mmCIF file of C-alpha atoms in Angstrom:
data_model
loop_
_atom_site.group_PDB
_atom_site.id
_atom_site.type_symbol
_atom_site.label_atom_id
_atom_site.label_comp_id
_atom_site.label_asym_id
_atom_site.label_seq_id
_atom_site.Cartn_x
_atom_site.Cartn_y
_atom_site.Cartn_z
ATOM 1 C CA MET A 186 26.229 -59.010 121.934
ATOM 2 C CA LYS A 187 29.730 -57.406 122.504
ATOM 3 C CA LEU A 188 31.444 -59.221 119.394
ATOM 4 C CA LEU A 189 28.019 -58.605 116.905
ATOM 5 C CA ILE A 190 29.163 -54.885 117.456
ATOM 6 C CA THR A 191 33.185 -55.406 116.633
ATOM 7 C CA ALA A 192 32.620 -58.026 114.565
ATOM 8 C CA PRO A 193 31.509 -55.986 111.366
ATOM 9 C CA ILE A 194 34.152 -53.061 112.711
ATOM 10 C CA ILE A 195 37.238 -55.017 111.882
ATOM 11 C CA LEU A 196 35.948 -55.672 109.169
ATOM 12 C CA LEU A 197 35.537 -52.920 107.840
ATOM 13 C CA MET A 198 38.814 -51.474 109.153
ATOM 14 C CA LEU A 199 40.302 -55.027 107.755
ATOM 15 C CA ALA A 200 39.131 -54.159 104.546
ATOM 16 C CA SER A 201 40.238 -50.249 104.049
ATOM 17 C CA CYS A 202 42.017 -48.802 101.318
ATOM 18 C CA GLY A 203 43.844 -45.569 102.882
ATOM 19 C CA GLY A 204 40.980 -44.583 104.184
ATOM 20 C CA GLN A 205 38.118 -45.577 102.056
ATOM 21 C CA SER A 206 37.094 -49.250 102.191
ATOM 22 C CA VAL A 207 36.205 -51.798 98.932
ATOM 23 C CA GLU A 208 33.079 -51.240 99.015
ATOM 24 C CA PHE A 209 33.309 -47.809 98.600
ATOM 25 C CA ILE A 210 36.661 -48.447 95.569
ATOM 26 C CA VAL A 211 33.815 -50.872 93.861
ATOM 27 C CA GLY A 212 31.085 -48.261 93.849
ATOM 28 C CA GLY A 213 29.409 -50.070 96.755
ATOM 29 C CA GLN A 214 27.206 -52.975 98.574
ATOM 30 C CA GLY A 215 25.336 -54.003 94.661
ATOM 31 C CA ALA A 216 28.927 -53.608 93.119
ATOM 32 C CA LEU A 217 30.820 -55.412 96.106
ATOM 33 C CA HIS A 218 28.634 -58.466 96.333
ATOM 34 C CA LEU A 219 28.482 -58.978 92.147
ATOM 35 C CA VAL A 220 32.423 -59.014 92.370
ATOM 36 C CA ASN A 221 32.969 -60.723 96.028
ATOM 37 C CA ASN A 222 30.779 -63.012 93.691
ATOM 38 C CA LEU A 223 31.669 -63.770 90.560
ATOM 39 C CA LYS A 224 31.527 -67.771 90.732
ATOM 40 C CA ASN A 225 28.079 -68.081 91.424
ATOM 41 C CA ILE A 226 27.034 -64.787 89.089
ATOM 42 C CA GLU A 227 25.835 -66.023 84.885
ATOM 43 C CA SER A 228 28.196 -63.198 83.393
ATOM 44 C CA CYS A 229 32.286 -62.778 83.871
ATOM 45 C CA GLU A 230 33.020 -61.379 80.582
ATOM 46 C CA ALA A 231 36.170 -59.757 79.715
ATOM 47 C CA TYR A 232 37.363 -57.477 76.727
ATOM 48 C CA ARG A 233 40.575 -56.179 74.493
ATOM 49 C CA ILE A 234 40.011 -52.537 74.282
ATOM 50 C CA ASP A 235 41.598 -50.163 71.752
ATOM 51 C CA ASP A 236 44.224 -48.394 74.463
ATOM 52 C CA SER A 237 45.205 -45.835 71.747
ATOM 53 C CA TYR A 238 45.337 -42.122 72.694
ATOM 54 C CA PRO A 239 42.977 -39.906 71.301
ATOM 55 C CA GLY A 240 43.599 -39.169 68.194
ATOM 56 C CA GLU A 241 44.924 -41.662 67.664
ATOM 57 C CA SER A 242 43.143 -44.872 65.598
ATOM 58 C CA GLU A 243 41.522 -43.640 62.745
ATOM 59 C CA VAL A 244 39.461 -46.877 63.198
ATOM 60 C CA VAL A 245 35.553 -47.019 63.571
ATOM 61 C CA PHE A 246 34.810 -49.387 66.608
ATOM 62 C CA ASP A 247 30.908 -51.245 65.971
ATOM 63 C CA LYS A 248 30.766 -51.701 69.919
ATOM 64 C CA LYS A 249 32.430 -49.455 72.774
ATOM 65 C CA ILE A 250 31.766 -50.166 76.766
ATOM 66 C CA HIS A 251 31.736 -46.144 78.053
ATOM 67 C CA GLY A 252 33.099 -44.616 74.878
ATOM 68 C CA TYR A 253 36.602 -47.222 74.587
ATOM 69 C CA GLY A 254 36.342 -49.104 70.868
ATOM 70 C CA VAL A 255 35.917 -53.253 72.063
ATOM 71 C CA ILE A 256 38.466 -54.715 69.859
ATOM 72 C CA SER A 257 37.797 -58.055 69.926
ATOM 73 C CA ASP A 258 34.887 -60.937 71.112
ATOM 74 C CA PRO A 259 34.421 -61.456 74.389
ATOM 75 C CA VAL A 260 35.882 -63.845 76.700
ATOM 76 C CA ASN A 261 34.180 -66.160 78.901
ATOM 77 C CA LEU A 262 36.448 -66.188 82.533
ATOM 78 C CA ASP A 263 36.000 -70.284 83.570
ATOM 79 C CA LEU A 264 35.983 -70.856 87.608
ATOM 80 C CA PRO A 265 39.673 -71.359 88.247
ATOM 81 C CA ASP A 266 39.979 -67.425 86.660
ATOM 82 C CA ARG A 267 37.050 -66.378 88.522
ATOM 83 C CA VAL A 268 37.711 -67.422 91.516
ATOM 84 C CA LEU A 269 41.880 -65.305 90.350
ATOM 85 C CA LEU A 270 39.659 -62.064 90.028
ATOM 86 C CA SER A 271 37.413 -62.309 92.579
ATOM 87 C CA GLN A 272 40.165 -62.536 94.930
ATOM 88 C CA ALA A 273 42.268 -60.227 93.618
ATOM 89 C CA LEU A 274 39.435 -57.628 93.858
ATOM 90 C CA VAL A 275 38.508 -58.096 97.369
ATOM 91 C CA ASP A 276 42.040 -57.903 98.653
ATOM 92 C CA SER A 277 42.626 -54.470 100.390
ATOM 93 C CA LYS A 278 46.007 -55.069 99.377
ATOM 94 C CA THR A 279 45.060 -54.819 95.300
ATOM 95 C CA TYR A 280 44.349 -50.856 95.621
ATOM 96 C CA PHE A 281 46.667 -47.806 96.592
ATOM 97 C CA HIS A 282 45.612 -44.448 96.392
ATOM 98 C CA TYR A 283 48.636 -41.629 95.659
ATOM 99 C CA SER A 284 48.434 -38.363 97.464
ATOM 100 C CA GLU A 285 48.555 -36.396 94.569
ATOM 101 C CA PRO A 286 47.405 -37.963 90.958
ATOM 102 C CA ILE A 287 49.643 -39.499 88.716
ATOM 103 C CA ASP A 288 50.702 -37.707 84.948
ATOM 104 C CA CYS A 289 48.919 -39.935 82.908
ATOM 105 C CA LEU A 290 45.839 -40.566 80.849
ATOM 106 C CA PHE A 291 43.758 -43.105 81.416
ATOM 107 C CA ARG A 292 43.797 -45.748 78.941
ATOM 108 C CA PRO A 293 42.204 -48.606 78.890
ATOM 109 C CA GLY A 294 43.325 -52.109 78.159
ATOM 110 C CA VAL A 295 40.959 -54.661 79.583
ATOM 111 C CA ALA A 296 36.971 -54.669 80.105
ATOM 112 C CA PHE A 297 35.753 -56.829 81.624
ATOM 113 C CA ARG A 298 31.643 -57.307 82.782
ATOM 114 C CA PHE A 299 30.188 -59.051 85.343
ATOM 115 C CA SER A 300 26.163 -59.430 85.457
ATOM 116 C CA ASP A 301 23.633 -61.562 87.105
ATOM 117 C CA ALA A 302 19.355 -61.359 87.089
ATOM 118 C CA SER A 303 19.308 -57.273 88.366
ATOM 119 C CA ASN A 304 23.555 -55.736 87.767
ATOM 120 C CA GLU A 305 25.566 -54.519 85.551
ATOM 121 C CA LEU A 306 28.562 -54.004 86.733
ATOM 122 C CA ASN A 307 31.989 -53.475 84.719
ATOM 123 C CA LEU A 308 35.495 -52.974 85.478
ATOM 124 C CA LEU A 309 38.619 -50.748 82.696
ATOM 125 C CA ILE A 310 41.356 -51.420 83.190
ATOM 126 C CA CYS A 311 44.601 -49.257 82.509
ATOM 127 C CA PHE A 312 47.332 -50.413 82.585
ATOM 128 C CA SER A 313 49.797 -47.383 81.543
ATOM 129 C CA CYS A 314 48.228 -46.376 84.811
ATOM 130 C CA ASN A 315 47.529 -49.277 87.283
ATOM 131 C CA GLU A 316 44.288 -47.813 87.828
ATOM 132 C CA LEU A 317 40.602 -49.790 87.125
ATOM 133 C CA GLU A 318 37.917 -48.019 86.779
ATOM 134 C CA TYR A 319 33.582 -49.848 88.235
ATOM 135 C CA PHE A 320 30.336 -48.743 86.198
ATOM 136 C CA LEU A 321 27.487 -50.272 87.403
ATOM 137 C CA ALA A 322 24.125 -48.700 86.135
ATOM 138 C CA GLY A 323 26.424 -46.583 83.096
ATOM 139 C CA GLU A 324 27.644 -44.803 85.626
ATOM 140 C CA LYS A 325 31.615 -44.602 86.640
ATOM 141 C CA VAL A 326 30.535 -44.872 90.839
ATOM 142 C CA GLY A 327 34.111 -46.273 92.394
ATOM 143 C CA GLY A 328 38.095 -46.682 90.833
ATOM 144 C CA SER A 329 41.656 -46.636 92.956
ATOM 145 C CA TYR A 330 45.063 -47.230 90.854
ATOM 146 C CA PHE A 331 46.274 -51.230 91.752
ATOM 147 C CA ARG A 332 49.195 -53.539 92.521
ATOM 148 C CA SER A 333 47.763 -56.788 91.493
ATOM 149 C CA VAL A 334 50.481 -58.805 90.062
ATOM 150 C CA LYS A 335 47.250 -61.736 89.058
ATOM 151 C CA ILE A 336 45.732 -59.759 87.176
ATOM 152 C CA LYS A 337 47.733 -58.891 84.302
ATOM 153 C CA GLU A 338 48.909 -62.629 84.626
ATOM 154 C CA LEU A 339 45.446 -62.709 83.916
ATOM 155 C CA ALA A 340 44.536 -60.485 81.477
ATOM 156 C CA LYS A 341 48.294 -62.134 79.668
ATOM 157 C CA LYS A 342 46.695 -65.841 80.007
ATOM 158 C CA LEU A 343 43.106 -64.687 78.348
ATOM 159 C CA PHE A 344 44.479 -62.205 75.324
ATOM 160 C CA PRO A 345 47.595 -65.417 74.529
ATOM 161 C CA ASP A 346 47.776 -63.359 71.333
ATOM 162 C CA ASP A 347 47.002 -59.907 71.993
ATOM 163 C CA PRO A 348 51.329 -57.696 71.785
ATOM 164 C CA SER A 349 50.379 -55.669 73.857
ATOM 165 C CA ILE A 350 49.508 -57.597 76.449
ATOM 166 C CA GLN A 351 51.829 -59.560 76.824
ATOM 167 C CA SER A 352 53.657 -57.195 77.176
ATOM 168 C CA LEU A 353 52.855 -56.074 80.264
ATOM 169 C CA LYS A 354 55.502 -55.799 83.202
#
């Protein structure tokens, strides 16, 4: 009985980042379930998002994700890419927090959309700030700064003809 009580506590401690669990960072249990099961969900797509500064681009976008213009068709992630992304997103070492927020305007360059029969989770990633934000049912539910070479490598693989994405360091 003691093991049944302590095991969840140990798991929660291992999955924490600066006092915040991965579950909290991604936006709760429902969001974490989607992220943890990318290989099994109905849809897992990536979009290239316009990462211009506000007012810098005069393009009018037909499609937007959380106010950011979409500049590509969706790219469906295959099973190995889903597994790689899921592993990166549930790894507590992916996330970190600054004691003071950095002076960087969030301008996402890539968005991921994960959906199953009842939920749609969007993940917007800003490579300039190394920051990501999670949206569930249209509302921001989580976010953090991140350090993950895997996420950058995946973006480069998914958008091979995009010079901005290919120049990521």
